mmCIF file of C-alpha atoms in Angstrom:
data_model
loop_
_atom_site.group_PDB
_atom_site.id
_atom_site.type_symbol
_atom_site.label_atom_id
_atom_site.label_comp_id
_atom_site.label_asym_id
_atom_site.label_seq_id
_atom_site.Cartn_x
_atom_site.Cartn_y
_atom_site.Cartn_z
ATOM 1 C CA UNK A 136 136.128 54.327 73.676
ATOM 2 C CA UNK A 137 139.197 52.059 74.233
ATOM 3 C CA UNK A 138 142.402 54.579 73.640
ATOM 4 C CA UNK A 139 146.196 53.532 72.628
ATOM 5 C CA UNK A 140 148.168 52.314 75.666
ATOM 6 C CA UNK A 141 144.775 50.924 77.878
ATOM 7 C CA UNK A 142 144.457 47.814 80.405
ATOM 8 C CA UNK A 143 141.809 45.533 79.296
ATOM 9 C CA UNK A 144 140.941 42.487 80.507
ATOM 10 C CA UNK A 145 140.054 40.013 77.717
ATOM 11 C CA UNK A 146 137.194 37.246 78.771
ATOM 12 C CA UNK A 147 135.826 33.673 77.360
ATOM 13 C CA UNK A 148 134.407 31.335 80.074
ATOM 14 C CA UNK A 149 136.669 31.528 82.914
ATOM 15 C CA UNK A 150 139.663 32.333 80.480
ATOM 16 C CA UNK A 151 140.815 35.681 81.207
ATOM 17 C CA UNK A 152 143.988 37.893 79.614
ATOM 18 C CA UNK A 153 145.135 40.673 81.071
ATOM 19 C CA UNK A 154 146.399 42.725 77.751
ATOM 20 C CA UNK A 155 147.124 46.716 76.536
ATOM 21 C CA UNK A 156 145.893 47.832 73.594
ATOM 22 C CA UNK A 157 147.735 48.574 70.488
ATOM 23 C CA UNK A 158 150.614 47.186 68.745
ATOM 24 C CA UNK A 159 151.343 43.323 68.826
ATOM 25 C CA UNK A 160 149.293 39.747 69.253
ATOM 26 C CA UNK A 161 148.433 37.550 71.852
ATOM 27 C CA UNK A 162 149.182 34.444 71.178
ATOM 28 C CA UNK A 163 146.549 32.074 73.107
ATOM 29 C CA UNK A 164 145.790 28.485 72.594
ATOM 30 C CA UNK A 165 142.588 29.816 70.863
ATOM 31 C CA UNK A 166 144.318 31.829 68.027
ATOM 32 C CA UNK A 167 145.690 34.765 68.145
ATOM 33 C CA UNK A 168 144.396 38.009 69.046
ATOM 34 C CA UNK A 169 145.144 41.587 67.347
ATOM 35 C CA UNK A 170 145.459 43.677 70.004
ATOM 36 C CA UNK A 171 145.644 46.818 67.564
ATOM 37 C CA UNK A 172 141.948 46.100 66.951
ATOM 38 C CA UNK A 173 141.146 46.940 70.330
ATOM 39 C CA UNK A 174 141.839 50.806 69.922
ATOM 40 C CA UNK A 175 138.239 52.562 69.320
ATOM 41 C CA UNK A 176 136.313 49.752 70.462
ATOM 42 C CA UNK A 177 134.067 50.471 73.008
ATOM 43 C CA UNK A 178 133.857 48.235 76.412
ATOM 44 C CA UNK A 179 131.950 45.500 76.338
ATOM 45 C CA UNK A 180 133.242 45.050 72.893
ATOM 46 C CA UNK A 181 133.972 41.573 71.033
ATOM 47 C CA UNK A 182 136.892 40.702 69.596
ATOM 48 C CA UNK A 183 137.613 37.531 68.002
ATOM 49 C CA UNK A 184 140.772 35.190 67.290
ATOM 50 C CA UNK A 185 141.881 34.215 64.207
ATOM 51 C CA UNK A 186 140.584 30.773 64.333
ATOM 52 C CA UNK A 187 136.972 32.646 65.195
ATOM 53 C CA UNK A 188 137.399 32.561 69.487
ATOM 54 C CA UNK A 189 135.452 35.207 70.452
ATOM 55 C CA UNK A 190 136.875 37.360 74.027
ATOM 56 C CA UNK A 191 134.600 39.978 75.580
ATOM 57 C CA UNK A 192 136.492 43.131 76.118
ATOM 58 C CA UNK A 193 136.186 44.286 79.840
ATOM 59 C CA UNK A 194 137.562 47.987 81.462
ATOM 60 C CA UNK A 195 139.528 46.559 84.575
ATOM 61 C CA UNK A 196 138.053 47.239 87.634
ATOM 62 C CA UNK A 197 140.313 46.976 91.302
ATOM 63 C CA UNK A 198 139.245 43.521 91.453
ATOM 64 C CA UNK A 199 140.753 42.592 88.160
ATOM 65 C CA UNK A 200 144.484 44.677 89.154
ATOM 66 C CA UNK A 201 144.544 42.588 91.975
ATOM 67 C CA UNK A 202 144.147 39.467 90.145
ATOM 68 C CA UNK A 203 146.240 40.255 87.103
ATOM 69 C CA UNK A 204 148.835 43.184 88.231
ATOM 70 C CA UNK A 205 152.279 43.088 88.633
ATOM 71 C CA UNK A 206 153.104 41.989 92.257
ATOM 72 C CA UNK A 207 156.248 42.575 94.849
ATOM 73 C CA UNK A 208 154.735 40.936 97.452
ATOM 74 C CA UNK A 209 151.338 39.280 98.758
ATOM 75 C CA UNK A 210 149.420 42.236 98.598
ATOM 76 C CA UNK A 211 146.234 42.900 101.352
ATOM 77 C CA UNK A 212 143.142 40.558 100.117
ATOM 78 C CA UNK A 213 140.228 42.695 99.246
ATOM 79 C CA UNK A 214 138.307 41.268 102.174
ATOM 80 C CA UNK A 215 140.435 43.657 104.356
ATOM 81 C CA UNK A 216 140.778 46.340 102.252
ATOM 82 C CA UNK A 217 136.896 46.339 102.049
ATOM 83 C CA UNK A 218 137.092 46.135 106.271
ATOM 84 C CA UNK A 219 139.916 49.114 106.319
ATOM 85 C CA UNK A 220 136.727 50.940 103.335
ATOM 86 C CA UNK A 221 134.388 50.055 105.774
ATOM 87 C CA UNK A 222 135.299 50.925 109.444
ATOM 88 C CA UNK A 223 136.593 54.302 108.330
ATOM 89 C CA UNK A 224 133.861 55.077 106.075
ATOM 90 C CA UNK A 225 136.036 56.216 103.580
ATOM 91 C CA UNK A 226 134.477 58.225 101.007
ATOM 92 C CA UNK A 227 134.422 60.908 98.058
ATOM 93 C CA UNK A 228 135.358 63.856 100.390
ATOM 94 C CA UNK A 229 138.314 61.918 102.087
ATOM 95 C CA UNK A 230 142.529 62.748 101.914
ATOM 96 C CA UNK A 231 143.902 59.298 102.228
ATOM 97 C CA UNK A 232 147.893 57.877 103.146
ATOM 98 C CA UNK A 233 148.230 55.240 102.441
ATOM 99 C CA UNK A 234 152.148 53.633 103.721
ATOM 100 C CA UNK A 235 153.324 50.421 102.896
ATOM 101 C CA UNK A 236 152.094 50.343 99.236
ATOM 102 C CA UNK A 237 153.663 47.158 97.791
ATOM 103 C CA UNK A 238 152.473 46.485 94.480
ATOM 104 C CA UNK A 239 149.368 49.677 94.849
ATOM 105 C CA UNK A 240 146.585 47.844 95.360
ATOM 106 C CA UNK A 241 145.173 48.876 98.355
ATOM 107 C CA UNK A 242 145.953 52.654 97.060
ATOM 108 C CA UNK A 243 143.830 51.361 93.517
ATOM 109 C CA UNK A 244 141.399 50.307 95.922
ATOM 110 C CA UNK A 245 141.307 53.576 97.734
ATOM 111 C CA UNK A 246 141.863 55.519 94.832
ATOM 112 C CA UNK A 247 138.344 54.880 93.165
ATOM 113 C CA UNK A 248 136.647 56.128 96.714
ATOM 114 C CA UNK A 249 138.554 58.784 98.148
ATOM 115 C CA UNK A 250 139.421 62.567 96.600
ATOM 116 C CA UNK A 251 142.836 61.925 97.115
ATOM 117 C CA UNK A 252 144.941 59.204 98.117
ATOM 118 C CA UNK A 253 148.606 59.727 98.688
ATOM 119 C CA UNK A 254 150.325 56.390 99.196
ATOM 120 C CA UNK A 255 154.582 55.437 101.019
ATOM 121 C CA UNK A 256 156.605 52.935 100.010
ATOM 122 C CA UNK A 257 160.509 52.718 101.521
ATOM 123 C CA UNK A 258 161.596 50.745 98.594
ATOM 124 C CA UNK A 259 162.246 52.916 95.275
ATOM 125 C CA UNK A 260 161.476 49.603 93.017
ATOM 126 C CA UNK A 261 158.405 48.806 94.708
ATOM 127 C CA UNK A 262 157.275 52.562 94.645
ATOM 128 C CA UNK A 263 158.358 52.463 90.696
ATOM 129 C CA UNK A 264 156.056 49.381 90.135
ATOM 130 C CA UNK A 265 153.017 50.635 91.905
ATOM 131 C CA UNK A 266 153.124 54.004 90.339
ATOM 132 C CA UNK A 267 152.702 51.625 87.279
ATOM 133 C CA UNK A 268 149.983 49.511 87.849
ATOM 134 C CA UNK A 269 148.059 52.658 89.686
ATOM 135 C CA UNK A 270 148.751 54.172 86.306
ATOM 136 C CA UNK A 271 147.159 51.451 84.539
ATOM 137 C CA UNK A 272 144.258 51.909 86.410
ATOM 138 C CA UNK A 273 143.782 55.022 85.338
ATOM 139 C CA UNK A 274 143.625 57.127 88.597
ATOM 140 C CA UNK A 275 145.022 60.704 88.673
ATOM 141 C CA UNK A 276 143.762 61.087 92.197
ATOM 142 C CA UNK A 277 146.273 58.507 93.685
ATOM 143 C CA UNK A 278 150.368 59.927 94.317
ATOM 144 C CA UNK A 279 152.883 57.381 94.599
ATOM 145 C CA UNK A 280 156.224 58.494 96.561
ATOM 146 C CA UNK A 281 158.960 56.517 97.335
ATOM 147 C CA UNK A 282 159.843 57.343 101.034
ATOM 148 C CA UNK A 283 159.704 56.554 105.019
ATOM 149 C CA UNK A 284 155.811 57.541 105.852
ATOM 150 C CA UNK A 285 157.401 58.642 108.927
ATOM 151 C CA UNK A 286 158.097 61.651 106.403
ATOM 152 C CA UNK A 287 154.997 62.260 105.307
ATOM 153 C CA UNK A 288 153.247 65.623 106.745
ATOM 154 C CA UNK A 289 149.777 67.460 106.021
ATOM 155 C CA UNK A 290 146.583 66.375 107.679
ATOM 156 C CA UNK A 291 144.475 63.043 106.176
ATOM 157 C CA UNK A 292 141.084 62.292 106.936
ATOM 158 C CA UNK A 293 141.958 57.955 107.063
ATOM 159 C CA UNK A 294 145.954 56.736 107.477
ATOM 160 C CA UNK A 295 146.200 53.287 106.424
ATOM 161 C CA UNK A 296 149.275 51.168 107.529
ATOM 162 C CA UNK A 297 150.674 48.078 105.948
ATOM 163 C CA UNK A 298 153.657 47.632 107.253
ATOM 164 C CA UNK A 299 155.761 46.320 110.367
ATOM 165 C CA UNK A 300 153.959 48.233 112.591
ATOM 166 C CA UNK A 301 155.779 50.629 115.322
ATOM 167 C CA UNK A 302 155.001 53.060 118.454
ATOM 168 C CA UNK A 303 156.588 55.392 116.443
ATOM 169 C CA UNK A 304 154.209 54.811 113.400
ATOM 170 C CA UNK A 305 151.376 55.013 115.594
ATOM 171 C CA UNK A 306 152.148 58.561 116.821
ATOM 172 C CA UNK A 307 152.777 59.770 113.710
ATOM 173 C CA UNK A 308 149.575 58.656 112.190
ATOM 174 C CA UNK A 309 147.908 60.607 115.136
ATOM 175 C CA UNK A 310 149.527 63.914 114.057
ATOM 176 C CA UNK A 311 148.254 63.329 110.631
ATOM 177 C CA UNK A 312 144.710 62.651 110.833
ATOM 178 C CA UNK A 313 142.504 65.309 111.162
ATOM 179 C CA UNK A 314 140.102 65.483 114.364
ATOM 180 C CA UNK A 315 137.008 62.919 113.768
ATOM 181 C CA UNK A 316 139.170 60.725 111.032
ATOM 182 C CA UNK A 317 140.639 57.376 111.176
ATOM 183 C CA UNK A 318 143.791 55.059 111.712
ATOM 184 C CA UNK A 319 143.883 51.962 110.085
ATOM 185 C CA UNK A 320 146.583 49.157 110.923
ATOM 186 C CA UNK A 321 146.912 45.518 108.819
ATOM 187 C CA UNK A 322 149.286 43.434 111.013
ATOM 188 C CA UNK A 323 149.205 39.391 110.256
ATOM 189 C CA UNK A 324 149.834 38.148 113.585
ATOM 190 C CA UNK A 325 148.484 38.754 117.121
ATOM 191 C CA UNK A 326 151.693 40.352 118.817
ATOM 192 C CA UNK A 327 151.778 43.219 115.711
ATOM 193 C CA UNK A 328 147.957 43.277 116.084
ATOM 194 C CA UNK A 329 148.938 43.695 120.427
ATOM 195 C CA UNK A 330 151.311 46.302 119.451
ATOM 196 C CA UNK A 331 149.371 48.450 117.274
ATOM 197 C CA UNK A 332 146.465 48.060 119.210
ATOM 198 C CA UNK A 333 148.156 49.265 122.645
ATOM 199 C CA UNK A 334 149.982 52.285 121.105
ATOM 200 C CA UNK A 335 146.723 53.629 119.492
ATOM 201 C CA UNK A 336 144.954 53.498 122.831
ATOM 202 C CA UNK A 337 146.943 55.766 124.316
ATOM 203 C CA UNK A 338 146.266 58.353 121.822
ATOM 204 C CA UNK A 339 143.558 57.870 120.020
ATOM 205 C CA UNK A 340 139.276 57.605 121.427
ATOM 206 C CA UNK A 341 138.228 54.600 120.300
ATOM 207 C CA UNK A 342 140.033 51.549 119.278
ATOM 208 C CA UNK A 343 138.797 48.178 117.826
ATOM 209 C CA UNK A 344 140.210 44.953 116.654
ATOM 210 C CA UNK A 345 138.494 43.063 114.000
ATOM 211 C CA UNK A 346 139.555 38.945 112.104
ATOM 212 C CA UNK A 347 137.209 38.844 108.644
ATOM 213 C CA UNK A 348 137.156 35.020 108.281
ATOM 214 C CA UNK A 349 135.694 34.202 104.865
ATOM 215 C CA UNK A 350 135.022 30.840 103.365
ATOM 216 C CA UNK A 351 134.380 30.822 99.393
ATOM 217 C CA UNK A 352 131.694 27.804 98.650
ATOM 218 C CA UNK A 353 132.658 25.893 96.229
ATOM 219 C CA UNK A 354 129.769 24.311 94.179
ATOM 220 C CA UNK A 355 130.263 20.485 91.912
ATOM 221 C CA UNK A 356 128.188 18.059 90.723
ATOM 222 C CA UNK A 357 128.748 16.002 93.746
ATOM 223 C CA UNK A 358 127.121 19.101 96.108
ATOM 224 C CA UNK A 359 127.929 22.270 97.488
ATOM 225 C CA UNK A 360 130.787 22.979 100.690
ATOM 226 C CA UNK A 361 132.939 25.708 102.041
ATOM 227 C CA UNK A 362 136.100 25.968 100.331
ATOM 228 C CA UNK A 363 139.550 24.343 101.824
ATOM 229 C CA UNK A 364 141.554 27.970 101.420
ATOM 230 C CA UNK A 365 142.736 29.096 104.838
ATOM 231 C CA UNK A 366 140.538 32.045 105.672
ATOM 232 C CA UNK A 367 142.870 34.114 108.121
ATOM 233 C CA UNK A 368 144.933 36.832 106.485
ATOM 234 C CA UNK A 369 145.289 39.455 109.097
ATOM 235 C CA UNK A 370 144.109 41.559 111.786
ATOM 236 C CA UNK A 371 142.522 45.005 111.212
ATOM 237 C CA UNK A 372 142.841 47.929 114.214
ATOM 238 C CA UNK A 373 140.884 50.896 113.693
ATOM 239 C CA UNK A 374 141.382 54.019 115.323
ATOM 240 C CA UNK A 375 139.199 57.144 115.608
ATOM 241 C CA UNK A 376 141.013 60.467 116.635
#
């Protein structure tokens, strides 16, 4: 049951709203919408606008926070965060950090895996934000602080870094994770990628490199061909301890 204060996402075709329940109106170019009617409704709910529009009521899912939540920044696509899930095998038993957290997606991400995530960020406002939209997404498992992760103690099964990579990161991150865990660094270019990759070797067992290229196909009535997007967003090192 939908409570007071909730993220929905609101859906008709490929319209989509990104609302809160309770108090107020959307105002769309399909009527307006009470948004107080939301509260009790169960998901998968319909509610209609005044002029008889009818939205299907949605629970957001990570996907839809990184579509619709408040950004500081570009955040990681979920190709690579699904890469960073992946290679560490990241799972229900897992402690996560997670440093660089931007706008919290990754950590939303994360935070519907792992048993606990705690996720950095340097800059108080950013930090503020995330805490936010990680609120939104309803996840008490996921702690947002606002400081260097270079300050960050205690012992995590996967350290995820997305941020200007240094030596000193890297040997930090191996003091954290526990023996058997992981070390995952998001760099965009191929000298940050170099950097990361060459500190972790000296430290850590095993070290790969992997590019996910991906190519949405876009379907018309004229045919079917990959899309035009660029489909290079960074460079994922993975480190086992």
């Amino acid at each position: 049951m939908i409570e007071e204060g909730e993220r929905l996402v609101l859906v008709l075709g490929t319209r989509e709203y990104y609302v809160r329940a309770g108090e107020g109106t959307l105002s769309t170019d399909l009527g307006m919408l009470d948004l107080a009617s939301l509260v009790g409704m169960d998901y998968g709910g319909i509610i209609a606008t005044h002029l008889g529009k009818e939205f299907v009521v949605r629970r957001p899912r990570a996907t839809d926070f990184f579509a619709h939540a408040s950004r500081t920044g570009a955040p990681m696509l979920p190709k690579d965060i699904g890469m960073v899930i992946a290679y560490t095998g990241m799972n229900r038993n897992d402690d996560v950090l997670d440093a660089g957290t931007g706008s919290g997606i990754a950590a939303i991400y994360f935070g519907g895996i792992a048993r606990r995530v705690v996720t950095c960020e340097v800059r108080p406002e950013f930090a503020k934000k995330a805490e936010k939209n990680i609120r939104d997404a309803g996840l008490e498992n996921v702690e947002v602080r606002a400081c260097d992760v270079l300050e960050a103690d205690g012992e995590y099964d996967v350290v995820h870094l997305d941020l200007g990579v240094r030596e000193e990161h890297i040997a930090h991150a191996y003091r954290l994770v526990r023996p058997g865990g992981y070390l995952a660094c998001y760099t965009p270019f191929i000298e940050q990628m170099s950097a990361a990759y060459d500190a972790a070797a000296n430290l850590f067992s095993e070290v790969h490199t992997y590019e996910c290229m991906e190519r949405e196909m876009t379907r018309g009535s004229r045919g079917t061909r990959p899309s035009t997007r660029v489909g290079h967003s960074g460079y994922i090192t993975i480190a086992r301890r």
